[in-house]
């Protein structure tokens, strides 16, 4: 493989901008030049991918599983994105942020340069290529530290945006509810704060564009003192919204109806399925992160039992930390659900990689032990032969949310899964030091009474069978 690959979309002449019809009346799309990075590693078959999913081991693991060496014994690898696949995902992210792709560059290196990630000579080359296609900004398929971003900007004299900032920008565009907007603004401000020093001038000259948009098309503040003040105000407002949300949840939970949560990689088709099952009209779109705000609707199952279906924000590889914490409250719906439906795009060549990423987030949310159904969506896009070979099994259902294929089977399966996890009334004596068990009970059961004595908590609760199984040793007859 060569040391680096340049690709330039050279249809437009130098300095000329084209806009799609939809953008005709809006500001012209920004032209983004994408920069990917891949680290070479010597390890071959043993690369199983690190838990953190770094580009280094991940890319290698993916290549190894894609091109297995004949006869080589392979450790089961966590499927990961290769640098090319990651760059393809960055393209859709850029598109979702409203940018036009001017060109791209994939750099292969042995290790990152701590100051600029990429060597200075290479950076100049990139700057030249970006200028020749009149790019307005460089998009790095990587997270940059504050100083790396600053150093690179100085070397290339162009705006530099990293992957986290790009995702934050998409979230800012798509947040609709007050809570969603506040959460995104908080994440953006916290991202921006350490990046202000020494960049005051550049930042204040930015005008609009990716990385400067706040939720609801307001411009992000760039004055440090004002940002501190704003962070405090936003946090207070979020607290207020959360209190209301908790009250709403309490009201909802006073009626015994199970919640079924839809989770999955962004663009898997969660909202399309949600709409098909509930006849709601949540925005479903080919843009990534179309849904940010959780929506809950009642659905009647074939058994006539009613459940609440909840549609939430999609997951993505390396979800920025600031966003994970900002969206914790939103994801509580998933933590409280009686059943999780994991929706995947069966037609995507990256289906396995995306599933592995979803597993990772579910683990982080500590819900990997919850009853779960895997829903493989978009089977209408598969070749007929491939489709015929699909078999539903105890934990998997194949559907097409758009064509309505497999939906009645899915509803039956939801019914069955909930039957298997019926709630039981139990009387428990749990030592106070069993924090994890107590937290599990608080999250997953309805508690009727609670008393403390001699380091024990006495509880009267109604918990699903799967939870009762886990706290069995504390149940008193
Ligand atoms: N062909 C086909 N397309 C589908 C199917 N389900 C969803 N899509 C398309 O996939 C795209 C994403 O669908 P959404 O329902 O918005 O996906 P999502 O999982 O809610 O995405 P986020 O909210 O961004 O996380 C849309 O363009 C849908 O029309 C399907 O069964 N078949
Ligand atoms: Mg959605």
Coordinates of C-alpha atoms and ligand atoms in Angstrom, one line a residue:
X1 CA 0.0 0.0 0.0
X2 CA 1.3 3.5 -0.7
X3 CA 2.1 5.9 2.1
X4 CA -0.9 8.0 1.6
X5 CA -3.9 8.3 -0.7
X6 CA -5.3 11.5 -2.1
X7 CA -8.8 11.8 -3.5
X8 CA -10.2 15.0 -4.7
X9 CA -13.7 15.6 -6.1
X10 CA -12.5 17.9 -8.9
X11 CA -15.7 18.5 -10.9
X12 CA -16.0 22.1 -9.8
X13 CA -13.5 24.7 -10.9
X14 CA -11.2 26.4 -8.5
X15 CA -13.0 28.8 -6.2
X16 CA -16.5 28.0 -7.6
X17 CA -19.1 26.7 -5.2
X18 CA -22.0 24.5 -6.1
X19 CA -25.1 24.2 -4.0
X20 CA -27.7 21.5 -4.2
X21 CA -31.3 22.7 -5.0
X22 CA -32.3 22.3 -1.4
X23 CA -29.6 24.6 -0.3
X24 CA -30.3 27.2 -3.0
X25 CA -31.7 29.7 -0.7
X26 CA -29.6 28.9 2.3
X27 CA -25.9 29.7 2.9
X28 CA -23.7 27.8 0.5
X29 CA -22.5 24.4 1.9
X30 CA -19.1 24.4 3.4
X31 CA -16.5 22.5 1.5
X32 CA -14.8 19.9 3.7
X33 CA -11.6 18.1 3.1
X34 CA -11.5 14.9 5.0
X35 CA -8.3 13.5 6.7
X36 CA -8.1 9.9 7.9
X37 CA -5.3 8.3 9.6
X38 CA -4.2 4.7 10.0
X39 CA -1.4 3.4 12.1
X40 CA 0.5 0.5 10.9
X41 CA 1.0 -2.4 13.2
X42 CA 3.1 -5.5 12.8
X43 CA 0.7 -7.8 14.7
X44 CA -1.4 -10.1 12.5
X45 CA -3.6 -12.8 13.6
X46 CA -3.5 -12.0 17.3
X47 CA -5.0 -8.5 16.9
X48 CA -8.3 -8.9 18.6
X49 CA -9.0 -5.2 19.0
X50 CA -8.7 -3.4 22.3
X51 CA -11.6 -2.7 24.5
X52 CA -11.3 1.0 23.8
X53 CA -11.6 0.5 20.1
X54 CA -8.6 2.6 19.1
X55 CA -8.0 3.1 15.4
X56 CA -4.7 1.3 15.7
X57 CA -5.7 -2.2 16.8
X58 CA -9.2 -1.8 15.5
X59 CA -8.2 -1.2 11.9
X60 CA -5.9 -4.1 12.0
X61 CA -8.4 -6.5 13.5
X62 CA -10.9 -5.6 10.9
X63 CA -8.5 -6.2 8.1
X64 CA -7.5 -9.5 9.6
X65 CA -11.1 -10.7 9.8
X66 CA -11.8 -9.4 6.3
X67 CA -8.8 -11.2 4.8
X68 CA -8.0 -14.2 6.9
X69 CA -4.7 -15.9 6.2
X70 CA -5.6 -19.4 4.9
X71 CA -4.8 -22.0 7.5
X72 CA -4.0 -19.4 10.2
X73 CA -5.8 -20.0 13.5
X74 CA -7.7 -16.9 14.4
X75 CA -8.7 -15.6 17.8
X76 CA -12.3 -14.5 17.6
X77 CA -11.9 -10.8 16.9
X78 CA -14.2 -8.0 17.9
X79 CA -15.1 -6.7 14.5
X80 CA -13.8 -3.1 14.1
X81 CA -13.9 -0.5 11.5
X82 CA -10.9 -0.2 9.2
X83 CA -9.5 3.3 8.4
X84 CA -11.3 3.3 5.0
X85 CA -14.6 2.3 6.6
X86 CA -14.2 4.9 9.2
X87 CA -13.5 7.5 6.6
X88 CA -16.6 6.4 4.7
X89 CA -18.6 7.0 8.0
X90 CA -17.0 10.4 8.3
X91 CA -18.3 11.2 4.8
X92 CA -21.9 10.5 6.0
X93 CA -21.3 12.5 9.1
X94 CA -20.0 15.4 7.1
X95 CA -23.0 15.2 4.8
X96 CA -25.4 15.1 7.8
X97 CA -23.8 18.3 9.1
X98 CA -24.6 19.9 5.7
X99 CA -21.0 19.9 4.3
X100 CA -20.0 19.2 0.8
X101 CA -17.0 16.8 0.4
X102 CA -14.2 18.6 -1.5
X103 CA -11.6 15.8 -1.2
X104 CA -10.0 13.4 1.2
X105 CA -6.7 12.0 2.3
X106 CA -5.8 8.9 4.1
X107 CA -2.4 8.9 5.8
X108 CA -0.6 5.8 7.0
X109 CA 1.8 6.2 9.8
X110 CA 3.7 4.1 12.3
X111 CA 2.6 6.3 15.3
X112 CA 0.9 9.6 15.9
X113 CA 3.0 12.8 16.0
X114 CA 2.1 14.1 19.5
X115 CA 2.1 17.8 18.4
X116 CA 0.3 17.6 15.1
X117 CA -0.8 14.0 14.7
X118 CA 0.5 14.0 11.2
X119 CA 4.0 15.1 10.2
X120 CA 4.5 18.7 9.3
X121 CA 5.6 18.0 5.7
X122 CA 2.5 15.9 5.2
X123 CA 0.3 18.7 6.7
X124 CA 1.6 21.2 4.2
X125 CA 0.8 18.7 1.4
X126 CA -2.7 18.4 2.7
X127 CA -3.1 22.1 3.0
X128 CA -2.0 22.5 -0.6
X129 CA -4.5 19.8 -1.8
X130 CA -7.3 21.4 0.3
X131 CA -6.6 24.8 -1.1
X132 CA -6.6 23.5 -4.6
X133 CA -10.2 22.4 -4.2
X134 CA -11.2 25.5 -2.3
X135 CA -11.9 23.6 0.9
X136 CA -13.2 25.8 3.8
X137 CA -12.2 23.3 6.5
X138 CA -10.3 20.2 7.3
X139 CA -12.3 17.4 9.0
X140 CA -10.1 15.0 11.0
X141 CA -11.4 11.5 11.4
X142 CA -9.8 11.5 14.8
X143 CA -10.2 13.3 18.1
X144 CA -7.6 16.1 18.5
X145 CA -6.4 17.6 21.7
X146 CA -6.7 21.3 22.1
X147 CA -3.0 21.9 21.3
X148 CA -3.0 19.5 18.3
X149 CA -5.9 21.4 16.9
X150 CA -4.2 24.7 17.4
X151 CA -0.9 23.5 15.9
X152 CA -2.5 22.0 12.9
X153 CA -4.6 25.1 12.3
X154 CA -1.4 27.2 12.4
X155 CA 0.3 24.9 9.9
X156 CA -2.5 24.7 7.4
X157 CA -4.1 28.2 7.8
X158 CA -7.6 26.6 7.5
X159 CA -10.2 25.8 10.0
X160 CA -9.8 22.3 11.6
X161 CA -12.6 20.3 13.0
X162 CA -12.3 16.9 14.7
X163 CA -14.8 14.1 14.7
X164 CA -16.3 14.9 18.1
X165 CA -16.9 18.5 17.1
X166 CA -18.6 17.3 13.9
X167 CA -20.9 15.0 15.8
X168 CA -21.7 17.8 18.3
X169 CA -22.6 20.0 15.3
X170 CA -25.0 17.4 13.9
X171 CA -26.6 17.0 17.4
X172 CA -26.9 20.8 17.6
X173 CA -28.8 20.8 14.2
X174 CA -31.1 18.0 15.2
X175 CA -32.0 18.7 18.8
X176 CA -35.7 19.7 19.0
X177 CA -36.8 19.6 22.6
X178 CA -35.7 22.0 25.2
X179 CA -33.9 19.2 27.1
X180 CA -32.1 18.0 24.0
X181 CA -31.0 21.5 23.1
X182 CA -29.7 22.1 26.6
X183 CA -27.8 18.8 26.7
X184 CA -26.1 19.5 23.4
X185 CA -25.2 23.1 24.3
X186 CA -23.7 21.9 27.5
X187 CA -21.6 19.3 25.7
X188 CA -20.5 21.9 23.1
X189 CA -19.5 24.4 25.7
X190 CA -17.5 21.9 27.7
X191 CA -15.8 20.8 24.5
X192 CA -15.0 24.4 23.5
X193 CA -13.7 25.6 26.8
X194 CA -10.2 24.1 26.9
X195 CA -9.8 25.0 23.2
X196 CA -10.3 28.7 23.5
X197 CA -6.9 29.8 24.8
X198 CA -4.7 31.3 22.1
X199 CA -7.5 30.9 19.6
X200 CA -9.6 33.9 20.7
X201 CA -9.0 35.8 17.4
X202 CA -9.6 32.9 15.1
X203 CA -12.7 31.8 16.9
X204 CA -14.2 35.2 17.0
X205 CA -13.6 35.6 13.3
X206 CA -15.2 32.3 12.4
X207 CA -18.7 33.6 11.6
X208 CA -21.0 30.6 11.0
X209 CA -20.3 27.1 10.0
X210 CA -19.6 23.7 11.3
X211 CA -18.3 23.8 14.9
X212 CA -19.7 27.2 15.7
X213 CA -23.4 26.4 15.5
X214 CA -25.3 26.1 18.8
X215 CA -28.6 24.3 19.0
X216 CA -31.5 26.1 17.3
X217 CA -29.1 28.0 14.9
X218 CA -27.8 30.2 17.6
X219 CA -24.1 30.9 17.5
X220 CA -21.9 29.5 20.2
X221 CA -20.4 31.9 22.7
X222 CA -16.6 32.2 22.5
X223 CA -15.9 34.5 25.5
X224 CA -14.4 32.4 28.3
X225 CA -16.2 34.2 31.2
X226 CA -19.5 34.2 29.4
X227 CA -19.1 30.5 28.7
X228 CA -18.6 29.7 32.4
X229 CA -21.7 31.7 33.3
X230 CA -23.6 30.0 30.5
X231 CA -22.5 26.5 31.6
X232 CA -23.8 27.2 35.1
X233 CA -27.1 28.4 33.7
X234 CA -27.5 25.5 31.3
X235 CA -26.8 23.0 34.1
X236 CA -29.5 24.5 36.3
X237 CA -32.0 24.4 33.5
X238 CA -31.2 20.8 32.8
X239 CA -31.8 20.0 36.4
X240 CA -35.2 21.6 36.2
X241 CA -36.1 19.7 33.0
X242 CA -35.0 16.4 34.6
X243 CA -37.1 17.0 37.7
X244 CA -40.2 17.3 35.4
X245 CA -39.1 14.2 33.5
X246 CA -38.8 12.2 36.7
X247 CA -42.3 13.3 37.7
X248 CA -43.6 12.2 34.3
X249 CA -41.9 8.9 34.7
X250 CA -43.3 8.4 38.1
X251 CA -46.8 9.1 36.8
X252 CA -46.2 6.7 33.9
X253 CA -44.9 4.0 36.2
X254 CA -47.8 4.2 38.5
X255 CA -49.6 2.3 35.8
X256 CA -48.0 -1.1 35.4
X257 CA -47.0 -1.1 31.7
X258 CA -43.6 -2.4 30.5
X259 CA -41.4 -0.3 28.4
X260 CA -39.7 -1.7 25.3
X261 CA -36.7 0.3 24.2
X262 CA -35.4 0.5 20.7
X263 CA -31.6 0.8 20.5
X264 CA -29.1 0.6 17.7
X265 CA -26.5 2.2 15.5
X266 CA -27.4 5.5 14.0
X267 CA -29.4 5.0 10.7
X268 CA -30.3 1.4 11.5
X269 CA -34.0 2.2 11.1
X270 CA -35.2 2.6 14.7
X271 CA -37.5 5.6 14.0
X272 CA -38.9 3.9 10.9
X273 CA -39.8 0.8 12.9
X274 CA -41.1 2.9 15.7
X275 CA -43.4 4.7 13.3
X276 CA -44.5 1.5 11.6
X277 CA -45.5 -0.1 15.0
X278 CA -47.1 3.0 16.5
X279 CA -48.3 4.9 13.5
X280 CA -46.4 7.9 14.9
X281 CA -44.5 10.3 12.7
X282 CA -41.1 10.6 14.3
X283 CA -38.6 12.0 11.8
X284 CA -36.8 9.2 10.0
X285 CA -34.0 10.2 7.7
X286 CA -30.9 9.0 5.9
X287 CA -29.1 11.7 7.9
X288 CA -27.2 10.4 10.9
X289 CA -28.5 11.2 14.3
X290 CA -31.9 12.2 13.0
X291 CA -33.4 11.3 16.4
X292 CA -32.1 12.9 19.5
X293 CA -35.1 13.3 21.7
X294 CA -36.7 10.3 23.2
X295 CA -40.3 9.6 22.1
X296 CA -42.6 7.1 23.9
X297 CA -45.8 5.7 22.5
X298 CA -48.2 3.0 23.6
X299 CA -48.5 -0.1 21.4
X300 CA -51.0 -3.0 21.8
X301 CA -49.4 -6.4 21.4
X302 CA -51.2 -9.4 19.8
X303 CA -52.1 -10.6 23.4
X304 CA -53.9 -7.3 23.8
X305 CA -51.3 -6.4 26.4
X306 CA -50.2 -2.7 26.1
X307 CA -46.5 -1.8 26.2
X308 CA -44.7 1.5 25.8
X309 CA -42.3 1.7 23.0
X310 CA -39.4 4.2 23.3
X311 CA -37.3 5.5 20.4
X312 CA -34.0 7.1 21.3
X313 CA -30.8 8.5 20.0
X314 CA -28.6 6.2 17.9
X315 CA -25.2 5.0 18.9
X316 CA -21.9 5.5 17.0
X317 CA -18.4 4.3 17.3
X318 CA -16.4 6.4 19.8
X319 CA -19.4 8.4 20.9
X320 CA -17.9 11.6 22.3
X321 CA -17.6 11.5 26.1
X322 CA -19.2 14.9 26.6
X323 CA -22.2 13.6 24.7
X324 CA -22.5 10.3 26.6
X325 CA -22.8 12.2 29.9
X326 CA -25.1 14.8 28.5
X327 CA -27.4 12.1 27.2
X328 CA -27.3 9.9 30.2
X329 CA -30.8 11.1 31.2
X330 CA -32.2 10.2 27.8
X331 CA -30.7 6.8 27.9
X332 CA -32.3 6.1 31.3
X333 CA -35.3 4.9 29.3
X334 CA -33.1 2.1 28.0
X335 CA -31.9 1.3 31.6
X336 CA -35.5 1.1 32.9
X337 CA -36.9 -0.9 30.0
X338 CA -38.2 -4.4 30.5
X339 CA -37.0 -5.5 27.1
X340 CA -34.5 -4.1 24.7
X341 CA -34.9 -4.4 20.9
X342 CA -31.5 -4.1 19.2
X343 CA -32.1 -2.9 15.7
X344 CA -29.4 -3.4 13.1
X345 CA -29.1 -2.6 9.4
X346 CA -28.7 -6.1 8.0
X347 CA -27.9 -4.7 4.6
X348 CA -24.9 -2.8 5.7
X349 CA -21.5 -4.3 5.0
X350 CA -20.5 -3.0 8.4
X351 CA -23.4 -4.7 10.3
X352 CA -21.1 -6.8 12.5
X353 CA -18.9 -3.8 13.4
X354 CA -21.9 -1.7 14.2
X355 CA -23.4 -4.5 16.4
X356 CA -20.1 -4.7 18.3
X357 CA -20.2 -1.0 19.0
X358 CA -23.8 -1.2 20.2
X359 CA -22.8 -4.1 22.5
X360 CA -20.1 -1.8 23.9
X361 CA -22.5 1.0 24.7
X362 CA -25.1 -1.4 26.2
X363 CA -22.3 -2.7 28.5
X364 CA -21.4 0.9 29.5
X365 CA -25.1 1.4 30.3
X366 CA -24.9 -1.8 32.4
X367 CA -27.9 -3.3 30.6
X368 CA -26.2 -6.2 28.9
X369 CA -28.0 -8.6 31.2
X370 CA -31.5 -7.4 30.2
X371 CA -33.9 -9.5 28.1
X372 CA -33.1 -8.6 24.5
X373 CA -34.3 -9.3 21.0
X374 CA -32.1 -8.7 17.9
X375 CA -34.0 -7.2 15.1
X376 CA -32.2 -7.3 11.7
X377 CA -33.8 -4.6 9.6
X378 CA -33.7 -3.6 5.9
X379 CA -33.9 -7.2 4.6
X380 CA -35.7 -5.7 1.5
X381 CA -32.3 -4.5 0.4
X382 CA -30.7 -8.0 0.4
X383 CA -30.4 -10.1 -2.7
X384 CA -33.3 -12.7 -3.0
X385 CA -30.9 -15.6 -2.4
X386 CA -29.5 -14.0 0.7
X387 CA -33.0 -13.3 2.0
X388 CA -34.2 -16.8 1.5
X389 CA -31.3 -18.1 3.7
X390 CA -32.3 -16.0 6.7
X391 CA -33.9 -17.8 9.6
X392 CA -35.4 -16.2 12.7
X393 CA -34.4 -17.9 15.9
X394 CA -35.1 -17.6 19.6
X395 CA -33.3 -14.3 19.8
X396 CA -33.4 -12.9 16.3
X397 CA -36.2 -11.6 14.0
X398 CA -35.6 -10.4 10.4
X399 CA -37.7 -7.5 9.2
X400 CA -38.1 -4.6 6.8
X401 CA -39.6 -1.6 8.7
X402 CA -40.1 0.2 5.4
X403 CA -41.9 -2.7 3.6
X404 CA -43.7 -3.9 6.7
X405 CA -42.1 -7.4 6.4
X406 CA -41.9 -9.5 9.6
X407 CA -43.6 -6.9 11.9
X408 CA -46.3 -9.3 13.1
X409 CA -43.7 -11.9 14.0
X410 CA -41.8 -9.2 15.8
X411 CA -44.9 -8.2 17.9
X412 CA -45.5 -11.9 18.7
X413 CA -41.9 -12.2 19.9
X414 CA -42.1 -9.1 22.0
X415 CA -45.2 -10.7 23.7
X416 CA -43.3 -13.9 24.3
X417 CA -40.2 -12.2 25.7
X418 CA -42.3 -10.2 28.1
X419 CA -44.2 -13.3 29.2
X420 CA -41.0 -15.0 30.0
X421 CA -40.0 -12.1 32.2
X422 CA -43.3 -11.5 34.1
X423 CA -43.0 -9.5 37.3
X424 CA -43.2 -11.2 40.7
X425 CA -44.0 -9.7 44.1
X426 CA -41.1 -10.4 46.5
X427 CA -40.0 -9.7 50.0
X428 CA -36.3 -9.0 50.3
X429 CA -33.7 -8.4 53.0
X430 CA -30.6 -6.9 51.4
X431 CA -27.5 -5.9 53.3
X432 CA -26.9 -2.1 52.9
X433 CA -23.4 -2.7 51.6
X434 CA -24.8 -4.5 48.5
X435 CA -25.0 -1.3 46.6
X436 CA -25.1 -2.9 43.2
X437 CA -28.0 -5.2 44.0
X438 CA -29.9 -2.3 45.6
X439 CA -29.3 -0.2 42.6
X440 CA -30.6 -3.0 40.3
X441 CA -33.8 -3.3 42.4
X442 CA -34.3 0.5 42.4
X443 CA -33.9 0.6 38.6
X444 CA -35.8 -2.5 37.6
X445 CA -38.6 -3.0 40.1
X446 CA -41.5 -1.2 41.6
X447 CA -40.8 -0.8 45.3
X448 CA -43.8 -0.8 47.6
X449 CA -42.1 -0.4 50.9
X450 CA -38.6 0.2 52.2
X451 CA -37.3 0.0 55.8
X452 CA -33.8 0.1 57.2
X453 CA -32.6 -1.9 60.2
X454 CA -29.3 -3.3 61.4
X455 CA -27.4 -2.7 58.2
X456 CA -30.2 -4.3 56.2
X457 CA -32.8 -2.9 53.8
X458 CA -36.1 -4.6 53.9
X459 CA -38.0 -4.3 50.7
X460 CA -41.4 -5.2 49.4
X461 CA -41.1 -5.1 45.6
X462 CA -42.4 -6.3 42.3
X463 CA -39.6 -7.3 40.0
X464 CA -39.3 -9.1 36.7
X465 CA -38.3 -12.7 36.9
X466 CA -34.8 -12.0 35.4
X467 CA -34.2 -9.5 38.2
X468 CA -35.5 -11.9 40.9
X469 CA -33.1 -14.5 39.7
X470 CA -30.2 -12.1 40.3
X471 CA -31.2 -11.2 43.8
X472 CA -32.4 -14.7 44.7
X473 CA -30.1 -15.0 47.8
X474 CA -31.8 -12.0 49.5
X475 CA -35.4 -13.2 48.9
X476 CA -37.2 -14.2 52.1
X477 CA -40.1 -16.6 51.9
Ligands
LIG1 N1 -34.7 0.0 2.4 C1 -35.0 0.2 3.7 N2 -34.7 1.3 4.3 C2 -35.0 1.5 5.6 C3 -35.6 0.5 6.3 N3 -35.8 1.0 7.6 C4 -35.3 2.3 7.6 N4 -34.8 2.6 6.4 C5 -34.1 3.9 6.0 O1 -32.9 4.1 6.7 C6 -32.7 5.4 7.0 C7 -32.6 5.6 8.5 O2 -33.8 5.4 9.1 P1 -34.2 6.0 10.6 O3 -35.5 5.3 11.0 O4 -34.2 7.4 10.6 O5 -33.0 5.4 11.4 P2 -32.7 5.6 13.0 O6 -32.1 4.3 13.5 O7 -33.9 6.2 13.7 O8 -31.5 6.7 12.9 P3 -31.0 7.8 14.0 O9 -32.2 8.4 14.6 O10 -30.3 8.8 13.1 O11 -30.2 7.1 14.9 C8 -33.9 6.2 6.4 O12 -33.5 6.7 5.2 C9 -35.0 5.1 6.3 O13 -35.9 5.3 5.2 C10 -35.9 -0.7 5.7 O14 -36.5 -1.6 6.3 N5 -35.6 -0.8 4.4
LIG2 MG1 -34.1 7.8 14.7

